[in-house]
């Protein structure tokens, strides 16, 4: 059930948990206030956790730097999660949200991933009438962008 609320508050409430998951990695939050949209809170938390966990897995435990941003964009709310990991090869990008797709099978054995995290994330975003995109440059890092439509009815 989607309800109107402030997505920035949801992400802010998750900050202590995210900092624990980050370990020695640097975590920055850049959240514009009053980011109102319609969402299922538990499912949006799952989206943030899935994408954050993905960033943690692909960044150095000490040199890793993850930035979570939230801003108004195109009559909606844009959540982005950026990391300074190794990036993803172009050949993998079109398949990154496919069920069970793994860009690196050896990594799966190491982390025990099912290859479902990003597929589930995309299905949740779809359910919200939103979009999810990825930008990645090899050797520079990866950013996931989740856009959700704003609820115009939202007033303080």
mmCIF file with all atom_site columns, C-alpha atoms in Angstrom, residues 31-153:
data_model
loop_
_atom_site.group_PDB
_atom_site.id
_atom_site.type_symbol
_atom_site.label_atom_id
_atom_site.label_alt_id
_atom_site.label_comp_id
_atom_site.label_asym_id
_atom_site.label_entity_id
_atom_site.label_seq_id
_atom_site.pdbx_PDB_ins_code
_atom_site.Cartn_x
_atom_site.Cartn_y
_atom_site.Cartn_z
_atom_site.occupancy
_atom_site.B_iso_or_equiv
_atom_site.pdbx_formal_charge
_atom_site.auth_seq_id
_atom_site.auth_comp_id
_atom_site.auth_asym_id
_atom_site.auth_atom_id
_atom_site.pdbx_PDB_model_num
ATOM 1   C CA . UNK A 1 31  ? 19.337 14.870  1.222   1.00 0.00 ? 31  UNK A CA 1
ATOM 2   C CA . UNK A 1 32  ? 17.135 17.753  0.158   1.00 0.00 ? 32  UNK A CA 1
ATOM 3   C CA . UNK A 1 33  ? 14.345 18.239  2.715   1.00 0.00 ? 33  UNK A CA 1
ATOM 4   C CA . UNK A 1 34  ? 10.616 17.784  2.056   1.00 0.00 ? 34  UNK A CA 1
ATOM 5   C CA . UNK A 1 35  ? 11.005 15.168  -0.686  1.00 0.00 ? 35  UNK A CA 1
ATOM 6   C CA . UNK A 1 36  ? 7.340  14.159  -0.776  1.00 0.00 ? 36  UNK A CA 1
ATOM 7   C CA . UNK A 1 37  ? 6.155  11.164  -2.794  1.00 0.00 ? 37  UNK A CA 1
ATOM 8   C CA . UNK A 1 38  ? 3.998  8.054   -2.493  1.00 0.00 ? 38  UNK A CA 1
ATOM 9   C CA . UNK A 1 39  ? 5.740  4.916   -1.370  1.00 0.00 ? 39  UNK A CA 1
ATOM 10  C CA . UNK A 1 40  ? 5.601  1.760   0.692   1.00 0.00 ? 40  UNK A CA 1
ATOM 11  C CA . UNK A 1 41  ? 8.095  2.542   3.475   1.00 0.00 ? 41  UNK A CA 1
ATOM 12  C CA . UNK A 1 42  ? 9.333  -1.022  4.028   1.00 0.00 ? 42  UNK A CA 1
ATOM 13  C CA . UNK A 1 43  ? 9.819  -1.584  0.315   1.00 0.00 ? 43  UNK A CA 1
ATOM 14  C CA . UNK A 1 44  ? 11.647 1.714   -0.183  1.00 0.00 ? 44  UNK A CA 1
ATOM 15  C CA . UNK A 1 45  ? 13.937 0.812   2.713   1.00 0.00 ? 45  UNK A CA 1
ATOM 16  C CA . UNK A 1 46  ? 14.620 -2.456  0.901   1.00 0.00 ? 46  UNK A CA 1
ATOM 17  C CA . UNK A 1 47  ? 15.527 -0.513  -2.264  1.00 0.00 ? 47  UNK A CA 1
ATOM 18  C CA . UNK A 1 48  ? 17.974 1.688   -0.343  1.00 0.00 ? 48  UNK A CA 1
ATOM 19  C CA . UNK A 1 49  ? 19.462 -1.313  1.476   1.00 0.00 ? 49  UNK A CA 1
ATOM 20  C CA . UNK A 1 50  ? 19.820 -3.403  -1.705  1.00 0.00 ? 50  UNK A CA 1
ATOM 21  C CA . UNK A 1 51  ? 21.577 -0.601  -3.585  1.00 0.00 ? 51  UNK A CA 1
ATOM 22  C CA . UNK A 1 52  ? 23.690 0.339   -0.580  1.00 0.00 ? 52  UNK A CA 1
ATOM 23  C CA . UNK A 1 53  ? 24.697 -3.275  0.029   1.00 0.00 ? 53  UNK A CA 1
ATOM 24  C CA . UNK A 1 54  ? 25.660 -3.500  -3.641  1.00 0.00 ? 54  UNK A CA 1
ATOM 25  C CA . UNK A 1 55  ? 27.869 -0.401  -3.253  1.00 0.00 ? 55  UNK A CA 1
ATOM 26  C CA . UNK A 1 56  ? 29.472 -1.807  -0.087  1.00 0.00 ? 56  UNK A CA 1
ATOM 27  C CA . UNK A 1 57  ? 30.292 -5.114  -1.821  1.00 0.00 ? 57  UNK A CA 1
ATOM 28  C CA . UNK A 1 58  ? 32.009 -3.295  -4.683  1.00 0.00 ? 58  UNK A CA 1
ATOM 29  C CA . UNK A 1 59  ? 34.067 -0.775  -2.733  1.00 0.00 ? 59  UNK A CA 1
ATOM 30  C CA . UNK A 1 60  ? 37.313 -1.050  -0.822  1.00 0.00 ? 60  UNK A CA 1
ATOM 31  C CA . UNK A 1 61  ? 36.698 -1.524  2.933   1.00 0.00 ? 61  UNK A CA 1
ATOM 32  C CA . UNK A 1 62  ? 38.959 1.457   3.727   1.00 0.00 ? 62  UNK A CA 1
ATOM 33  C CA . UNK A 1 63  ? 39.076 3.608   0.592   1.00 0.00 ? 63  UNK A CA 1
ATOM 34  C CA . UNK A 1 64  ? 35.431 3.070   -0.284  1.00 0.00 ? 64  UNK A CA 1
ATOM 35  C CA . UNK A 1 65  ? 33.266 6.181   -0.541  1.00 0.00 ? 65  UNK A CA 1
ATOM 36  C CA . UNK A 1 66  ? 29.481 5.980   -0.952  1.00 0.00 ? 66  UNK A CA 1
ATOM 37  C CA . UNK A 1 67  ? 27.217 8.983   -1.450  1.00 0.00 ? 67  UNK A CA 1
ATOM 38  C CA . UNK A 1 68  ? 23.431 8.814   -1.075  1.00 0.00 ? 68  UNK A CA 1
ATOM 39  C CA . UNK A 1 69  ? 21.639 11.815  -2.584  1.00 0.00 ? 69  UNK A CA 1
ATOM 40  C CA . UNK A 1 70  ? 18.014 12.838  -2.764  1.00 0.00 ? 70  UNK A CA 1
ATOM 41  C CA . UNK A 1 71  ? 16.759 15.777  -4.791  1.00 0.00 ? 71  UNK A CA 1
ATOM 42  C CA . UNK A 1 72  ? 13.786 17.044  -6.765  1.00 0.00 ? 72  UNK A CA 1
ATOM 43  C CA . UNK A 1 73  ? 13.952 16.143  -10.476 1.00 0.00 ? 73  UNK A CA 1
ATOM 44  C CA . UNK A 1 74  ? 11.457 16.107  -13.358 1.00 0.00 ? 74  UNK A CA 1
ATOM 45  C CA . UNK A 1 75  ? 8.362  16.494  -11.167 1.00 0.00 ? 75  UNK A CA 1
ATOM 46  C CA . UNK A 1 76  ? 9.569  13.716  -8.922  1.00 0.00 ? 76  UNK A CA 1
ATOM 47  C CA . UNK A 1 77  ? 12.136 12.644  -6.396  1.00 0.00 ? 77  UNK A CA 1
ATOM 48  C CA . UNK A 1 78  ? 15.548 11.328  -7.488  1.00 0.00 ? 78  UNK A CA 1
ATOM 49  C CA . UNK A 1 79  ? 17.442 9.027   -5.157  1.00 0.00 ? 79  UNK A CA 1
ATOM 50  C CA . UNK A 1 80  ? 21.004 8.275   -6.196  1.00 0.00 ? 80  UNK A CA 1
ATOM 51  C CA . UNK A 1 81  ? 23.577 5.960   -4.662  1.00 0.00 ? 81  UNK A CA 1
ATOM 52  C CA . UNK A 1 82  ? 27.105 6.523   -5.927  1.00 0.00 ? 82  UNK A CA 1
ATOM 53  C CA . UNK A 1 83  ? 30.220 4.497   -5.177  1.00 0.00 ? 83  UNK A CA 1
ATOM 54  C CA . UNK A 1 84  ? 33.898 4.723   -6.086  1.00 0.00 ? 84  UNK A CA 1
ATOM 55  C CA . UNK A 1 85  ? 34.256 1.022   -6.830  1.00 0.00 ? 85  UNK A CA 1
ATOM 56  C CA . UNK A 1 86  ? 35.734 -0.528  -9.980  1.00 0.00 ? 86  UNK A CA 1
ATOM 57  C CA . UNK A 1 87  ? 32.658 0.182   -12.088 1.00 0.00 ? 87  UNK A CA 1
ATOM 58  C CA . UNK A 1 88  ? 30.782 -2.195  -14.356 1.00 0.00 ? 88  UNK A CA 1
ATOM 59  C CA . UNK A 1 89  ? 31.765 -3.116  -17.909 1.00 0.00 ? 89  UNK A CA 1
ATOM 60  C CA . UNK A 1 90  ? 29.472 -1.690  -20.587 1.00 0.00 ? 90  UNK A CA 1
ATOM 61  C CA . UNK A 1 91  ? 28.638 -5.200  -21.807 1.00 0.00 ? 91  UNK A CA 1
ATOM 62  C CA . UNK A 1 92  ? 26.982 -5.990  -18.453 1.00 0.00 ? 92  UNK A CA 1
ATOM 63  C CA . UNK A 1 93  ? 24.975 -2.785  -18.037 1.00 0.00 ? 93  UNK A CA 1
ATOM 64  C CA . UNK A 1 94  ? 21.908 -3.775  -20.145 1.00 0.00 ? 94  UNK A CA 1
ATOM 65  C CA . UNK A 1 95  ? 21.507 -6.967  -18.078 1.00 0.00 ? 95  UNK A CA 1
ATOM 66  C CA . UNK A 1 96  ? 22.175 -5.630  -14.598 1.00 0.00 ? 96  UNK A CA 1
ATOM 67  C CA . UNK A 1 97  ? 18.514 -5.793  -13.529 1.00 0.00 ? 97  UNK A CA 1
ATOM 68  C CA . UNK A 1 98  ? 17.846 -9.245  -15.030 1.00 0.00 ? 98  UNK A CA 1
ATOM 69  C CA . UNK A 1 99  ? 16.966 -12.007 -12.587 1.00 0.00 ? 99  UNK A CA 1
ATOM 70  C CA . UNK A 1 100 ? 19.965 -14.141 -11.618 1.00 0.00 ? 100 UNK A CA 1
ATOM 71  C CA . UNK A 1 101 ? 22.321 -12.136 -13.856 1.00 0.00 ? 101 UNK A CA 1
ATOM 72  C CA . UNK A 1 102 ? 25.822 -11.876 -12.430 1.00 0.00 ? 102 UNK A CA 1
ATOM 73  C CA . UNK A 1 103 ? 28.550 -9.789  -14.008 1.00 0.00 ? 103 UNK A CA 1
ATOM 74  C CA . UNK A 1 104 ? 31.183 -11.764 -12.077 1.00 0.00 ? 104 UNK A CA 1
ATOM 75  C CA . UNK A 1 105 ? 30.340 -15.366 -11.073 1.00 0.00 ? 105 UNK A CA 1
ATOM 76  C CA . UNK A 1 106 ? 33.423 -15.598 -8.836  1.00 0.00 ? 106 UNK A CA 1
ATOM 77  C CA . UNK A 1 107 ? 32.053 -12.758 -6.705  1.00 0.00 ? 107 UNK A CA 1
ATOM 78  C CA . UNK A 1 108 ? 28.908 -14.746 -6.020  1.00 0.00 ? 108 UNK A CA 1
ATOM 79  C CA . UNK A 1 109 ? 30.840 -17.518 -4.328  1.00 0.00 ? 109 UNK A CA 1
ATOM 80  C CA . UNK A 1 110 ? 32.623 -14.925 -2.227  1.00 0.00 ? 110 UNK A CA 1
ATOM 81  C CA . UNK A 1 111 ? 29.509 -13.046 -1.113  1.00 0.00 ? 111 UNK A CA 1
ATOM 82  C CA . UNK A 1 112 ? 26.788 -15.641 -1.591  1.00 0.00 ? 112 UNK A CA 1
ATOM 83  C CA . UNK A 1 113 ? 24.630 -13.330 -3.672  1.00 0.00 ? 113 UNK A CA 1
ATOM 84  C CA . UNK A 1 114 ? 21.651 -14.825 -5.487  1.00 0.00 ? 114 UNK A CA 1
ATOM 85  C CA . UNK A 1 115 ? 21.727 -12.321 -8.328  1.00 0.00 ? 115 UNK A CA 1
ATOM 86  C CA . UNK A 1 116 ? 18.200 -11.289 -7.308  1.00 0.00 ? 116 UNK A CA 1
ATOM 87  C CA . UNK A 1 117 ? 18.911 -8.101  -5.372  1.00 0.00 ? 117 UNK A CA 1
ATOM 88  C CA . UNK A 1 118 ? 18.798 -5.723  -8.332  1.00 0.00 ? 118 UNK A CA 1
ATOM 89  C CA . UNK A 1 119 ? 15.889 -7.562  -10.006 1.00 0.00 ? 119 UNK A CA 1
ATOM 90  C CA . UNK A 1 120 ? 13.867 -7.220  -6.790  1.00 0.00 ? 120 UNK A CA 1
ATOM 91  C CA . UNK A 1 121 ? 14.897 -3.581  -6.504  1.00 0.00 ? 121 UNK A CA 1
ATOM 92  C CA . UNK A 1 122 ? 13.692 -2.886  -10.040 1.00 0.00 ? 122 UNK A CA 1
ATOM 93  C CA . UNK A 1 123 ? 10.355 -4.657  -9.430  1.00 0.00 ? 123 UNK A CA 1
ATOM 94  C CA . UNK A 1 124 ? 9.766  -2.495  -6.325  1.00 0.00 ? 124 UNK A CA 1
ATOM 95  C CA . UNK A 1 125 ? 10.585 0.699   -8.233  1.00 0.00 ? 125 UNK A CA 1
ATOM 96  C CA . UNK A 1 126 ? 8.258  -0.406  -11.072 1.00 0.00 ? 126 UNK A CA 1
ATOM 97  C CA . UNK A 1 127 ? 5.498  -0.979  -8.533  1.00 0.00 ? 127 UNK A CA 1
ATOM 98  C CA . UNK A 1 128 ? 5.933  2.639   -7.414  1.00 0.00 ? 128 UNK A CA 1
ATOM 99  C CA . UNK A 1 129 ? 5.557  3.922   -10.988 1.00 0.00 ? 129 UNK A CA 1
ATOM 100 C CA . UNK A 1 130 ? 9.200  4.954   -10.930 1.00 0.00 ? 130 UNK A CA 1
ATOM 101 C CA . UNK A 1 131 ? 12.329 4.251   -12.945 1.00 0.00 ? 131 UNK A CA 1
ATOM 102 C CA . UNK A 1 132 ? 15.751 2.877   -12.070 1.00 0.00 ? 132 UNK A CA 1
ATOM 103 C CA . UNK A 1 133 ? 18.885 3.536   -14.102 1.00 0.00 ? 133 UNK A CA 1
ATOM 104 C CA . UNK A 1 134 ? 22.569 2.892   -13.744 1.00 0.00 ? 134 UNK A CA 1
ATOM 105 C CA . UNK A 1 135 ? 25.609 4.857   -14.859 1.00 0.00 ? 135 UNK A CA 1
ATOM 106 C CA . UNK A 1 136 ? 29.005 3.279   -14.526 1.00 0.00 ? 136 UNK A CA 1
ATOM 107 C CA . UNK A 1 137 ? 32.524 3.941   -15.711 1.00 0.00 ? 137 UNK A CA 1
ATOM 108 C CA . UNK A 1 138 ? 35.169 1.259   -15.410 1.00 0.00 ? 138 UNK A CA 1
ATOM 109 C CA . UNK A 1 139 ? 37.757 2.269   -12.852 1.00 0.00 ? 139 UNK A CA 1
ATOM 110 C CA . UNK A 1 140 ? 35.678 5.212   -11.596 1.00 0.00 ? 140 UNK A CA 1
ATOM 111 C CA . UNK A 1 141 ? 32.577 3.830   -9.961  1.00 0.00 ? 141 UNK A CA 1
ATOM 112 C CA . UNK A 1 142 ? 28.865 3.321   -10.312 1.00 0.00 ? 142 UNK A CA 1
ATOM 113 C CA . UNK A 1 143 ? 25.725 5.334   -9.627  1.00 0.00 ? 143 UNK A CA 1
ATOM 114 C CA . UNK A 1 144 ? 22.209 3.964   -9.373  1.00 0.00 ? 144 UNK A CA 1
ATOM 115 C CA . UNK A 1 145 ? 19.378 6.442   -9.949  1.00 0.00 ? 145 UNK A CA 1
ATOM 116 C CA . UNK A 1 146 ? 15.878 5.765   -8.634  1.00 0.00 ? 146 UNK A CA 1
ATOM 117 C CA . UNK A 1 147 ? 13.190 8.239   -9.713  1.00 0.00 ? 147 UNK A CA 1
ATOM 118 C CA . UNK A 1 148 ? 9.750  8.300   -8.132  1.00 0.00 ? 148 UNK A CA 1
ATOM 119 C CA . UNK A 1 149 ? 6.881  10.564  -9.170  1.00 0.00 ? 149 UNK A CA 1
ATOM 120 C CA . UNK A 1 150 ? 6.156  13.368  -6.706  1.00 0.00 ? 150 UNK A CA 1
ATOM 121 C CA . UNK A 1 151 ? 2.753  13.568  -5.096  1.00 0.00 ? 151 UNK A CA 1
ATOM 122 C CA . UNK A 1 152 ? 1.521  17.056  -5.863  1.00 0.00 ? 152 UNK A CA 1
ATOM 123 C CA . UNK A 1 153 ? -1.051 16.763  -3.115  1.00 0.00 ? 153 UNK A CA 1
#
